[in-house]
Structures are given as structure tokens and as C-alpha cells.
Amino acid sequence: IMAAFHPELAEDTFEEELFQRMDTKRLWEAIGKLPMIQKCRLIEHFFKGKSCREIARCEGVHHRAVTKSIECALKNLKKTL
């Protein structure tokens, strides 16, 4: 609505959306490069909302293994991004 009265806001919004999409694309590309177990656990935790204990229970591993794996995944993402 504000963009209708202020065309410059429409440009800003478009640019912000474009940068956000680019960032999202880079994020998914980086996630795709993670080792499979890190990728799966990261997605289960952050995108599907499962706790580390839930993931561990499903995989039959200790929750600390899942926590450490997710921490490693985040470190790898920080290096990539």
C-alpha cells in the first residue's frame, strides 16, 4: 500500500526481496554441500522443528551425537557463507 504512494519504496522492497532470495539460494546450496548426516539433521532440527533428542531417538543414537553433528554443520555453513 505504501509503495503505491511512494514508488521508491517499491524499489526498495523489490531489492530486499531479491537479496533475500539470493541469500536463500546460497543457503540451500551450502546446505546441499554438507555431509549427508549433517544435512539431514540440520533440516530436521531447524526446518522441521524436531529436537535433538527426537532426532536421536529416531536414529537410535545418543542426543549428544546429534547436537555435535548440528554444531559441525553450522560451522561448515559459516565457513561456506
XYZ file of N, CA and C in Angstrom:
243
model
N 0.837 -1.199 0.000
C 0.000 0.000 0.000
C 0.870 1.247 0.000
N 1.888 1.260 0.867
C 2.769 2.429 0.921
C 3.507 2.613 -0.400
N 3.813 1.516 -1.069
C 4.540 1.599 -2.331
C 3.725 2.312 -3.396
N 2.401 2.243 -3.291
C 1.542 2.921 -4.258
C 1.706 4.436 -4.140
N 1.968 4.918 -2.935
C 2.137 6.344 -2.712
C 3.595 6.777 -2.804
N 4.487 5.830 -2.599
C 5.917 6.116 -2.614
C 6.619 5.079 -3.490
N 6.740 5.349 -4.791
C 7.336 4.378 -5.713
C 8.729 3.918 -5.297
N 9.481 4.778 -4.624
C 10.830 4.388 -4.214
C 10.792 3.244 -3.198
N 9.692 3.146 -2.447
C 9.550 2.043 -1.504
C 9.362 0.720 -2.235
N 8.702 0.759 -3.354
C 8.504 -0.458 -4.141
C 9.852 -0.974 -4.626
N 10.729 -0.056 -5.050
C 12.060 -0.458 -5.488
C 12.834 -1.076 -4.340
N 12.790 -0.430 -3.174
C 13.498 -0.944 -2.009
C 12.983 -2.334 -1.641
N 11.679 -2.502 -1.661
C 11.081 -3.779 -1.317
C 11.497 -4.840 -2.321
N 11.494 -4.502 -3.591
C 11.904 -5.436 -4.631
C 13.356 -5.851 -4.427
N 14.221 -4.874 -4.175
C 15.639 -5.170 -3.971
C 15.847 -6.036 -2.736
N 15.135 -5.717 -1.659
C 15.253 -6.517 -0.447
C 14.807 -7.953 -0.708
N 13.708 -8.109 -1.415
C 13.207 -9.442 -1.732
C 14.201 -10.192 -2.617
N 14.775 -9.491 -3.574
C 15.756 -10.102 -4.468
C 16.975 -10.580 -3.686
N 17.492 -9.730 -2.797
C 18.638 -10.124 -1.978
C 18.284 -11.283 -1.055
N 17.083 -11.262 -0.522
C 16.656 -12.352 0.355
C 16.594 -13.664 -0.424
N 16.061 -13.616 -1.633
C 16.000 -14.822 -2.464
C 17.400 -15.326 -2.795
N 18.315 -14.384 -3.088
C 19.686 -14.771 -3.394
C 20.334 -15.415 -2.174
N 20.100 -14.830 -1.001
C 20.644 -15.388 0.237
C 20.066 -16.767 0.505
N 18.775 -16.936 0.251
C 18.131 -18.226 0.450
C 18.722 -19.261 -0.494
N 18.950 -18.862 -1.735
C 19.543 -19.776 -2.706
C 20.940 -20.187 -2.262
N 21.745 -19.232 -1.821
C 23.102 -19.529 -1.349
C 23.062 -20.450 -0.133
N 22.115 -20.213 0.754
C 21.985 -21.051 1.942
C 21.697 -22.490 1.553
N 20.722 -22.711 0.661
C 20.373 -24.073 0.256
C 21.500 -24.733 -0.525
N 22.236 -23.958 -1.296
C 23.399 -24.516 -1.993
C 24.449 -24.970 -0.978
N 24.663 -24.159 0.050
C 25.634 -24.511 1.089
C 25.167 -25.739 1.878
N 23.886 -25.787 2.195
C 23.339 -26.943 2.905
C 23.524 -28.195 2.057
N 23.326 -28.064 0.764
C 23.478 -29.191 -0.142
C 24.888 -29.758 -0.185
N 25.872 -28.964 0.190
C 27.267 -29.404 0.184
C 27.698 -30.073 1.490
N 26.835 -30.024 2.495
C 27.167 -30.650 3.781
C 27.193 -32.172 3.645
N 27.956 -32.835 4.517
C 27.855 -34.297 4.558
C 26.404 -34.703 4.824
N 25.987 -35.817 4.279
C 24.583 -36.229 4.319
C 23.986 -36.209 5.730
N 24.687 -36.768 6.700
C 24.135 -36.849 8.053
C 23.948 -35.462 8.656
N 24.912 -34.557 8.422
C 24.778 -33.185 8.914
C 23.607 -32.482 8.251
N 23.492 -32.665 6.950
C 22.409 -32.031 6.198
C 21.050 -32.499 6.722
N 20.892 -33.806 6.865
C 19.611 -34.351 7.324
C 19.253 -33.853 8.720
N 20.227 -33.894 9.611
C 19.971 -33.461 10.990
C 19.676 -31.972 11.066
N 20.398 -31.189 10.300
C 20.166 -29.743 10.283
C 18.747 -29.428 9.794
N 18.338 -30.077 8.738
C 16.992 -29.861 8.183
C 15.927 -30.317 9.172
N 16.126 -31.488 9.764
C 15.159 -31.996 10.745
C 15.011 -31.022 11.914
N 16.135 -30.484 12.364
C 16.110 -29.611 13.542
C 15.570 -28.216 13.231
N 16.165 -27.549 12.252
C 15.802 -26.149 12.016
C 14.588 -25.942 11.121
N 14.362 -26.835 10.187
C 13.269 -26.627 9.249
C 12.026 -27.438 9.586
N 12.222 -28.560 10.283
C 11.069 -29.375 10.668
C 10.762 -29.268 12.153
N 11.609 -28.559 12.887
C 11.345 -28.253 14.280
C 11.540 -29.393 15.274
N 12.267 -30.422 14.887
C 12.495 -31.542 15.801
C 13.635 -31.219 16.760
N 13.510 -31.696 17.985
C 14.582 -31.505 18.953
C 15.705 -32.505 18.663
N 16.861 -32.234 19.229
C 17.986 -33.159 19.060
C 17.647 -34.529 19.650
N 16.923 -34.545 20.747
C 16.530 -35.814 21.367
C 15.574 -36.596 20.469
N 14.650 -35.897 19.818
C 13.725 -36.577 18.900
C 14.480 -37.195 17.718
N 15.396 -36.424 17.167
C 16.185 -36.909 16.037
C 17.007 -38.120 16.475
N 17.635 -38.005 17.640
C 18.464 -39.098 18.164
C 17.633 -40.359 18.384
N 16.458 -40.192 18.930
C 15.578 -41.339 19.182
C 15.226 -42.037 17.865
N 14.906 -41.265 16.833
C 14.566 -41.836 15.527
C 15.753 -42.565 14.894
N 16.956 -42.026 15.121
C 18.152 -42.611 14.521
C 18.788 -43.699 15.381
N 18.356 -43.775 16.642
C 18.941 -44.764 17.545
C 20.341 -44.393 18.006
N 20.588 -43.085 18.147
C 21.891 -42.614 18.616
C 21.695 -41.723 19.839
N 22.795 -41.397 20.498
C 22.733 -40.512 21.664
C 22.483 -39.083 21.190
N 21.725 -38.333 21.974
C 21.385 -36.956 21.569
C 22.617 -36.073 21.434
N 23.688 -36.372 22.157
C 24.913 -35.570 22.030
C 25.528 -35.707 20.631
N 25.374 -36.874 20.037
C 25.894 -37.076 18.676
C 25.153 -36.176 17.695
N 23.860 -36.052 17.888
C 23.055 -35.191 17.012
C 23.416 -33.727 17.250
N 23.522 -33.336 18.513
C 23.877 -31.954 18.842
C 25.225 -31.582 18.233
N 26.217 -32.456 18.408
C 27.559 -32.187 17.861
C 27.522 -32.123 16.336
N 26.751 -32.996 15.714
C 26.633 -33.006 14.256
C 26.031 -31.697 13.747
N 25.006 -31.218 14.421
C 24.361 -29.957 14.025
C 25.321 -28.786 14.237
N 26.065 -28.810 15.329
C 27.052 -27.756 15.569
C 28.110 -27.741 14.468
N 28.559 -28.919 14.064
C 29.544 -29.015 12.965
C 28.943 -28.497 11.656
N 27.683 -28.822 11.424
C 27.006 -28.349 10.213
C 26.961 -26.826 10.193
N 26.653 -26.221 11.331
C 26.592 -24.759 11.406
C 27.967 -24.137 11.170
N 29.012 -24.756 11.730
C 30.371 -24.259 11.492
C 30.720 -24.349 10.010
N 30.354 -25.459 9.392
C 30.611 -25.630 7.952
C 29.861 -24.587 7.131
N 28.623 -24.309 7.516
C 27.852 -23.293 6.800
C 28.482 -21.914 6.946
N 28.954 -21.603 8.147
C 29.586 -20.295 8.375
C 30.820 -20.145 7.500
N 31.583 -21.227 7.344
C 32.779 -21.173 6.501
C 32.384 -20.939 5.045
N 31.334 -21.627 4.609
C 30.891 -21.550 3.211
C 30.264 -20.195 2.901
N 29.466 -19.694 3.826
C 28.756 -18.446 3.578
C 29.593 -17.272 4.046
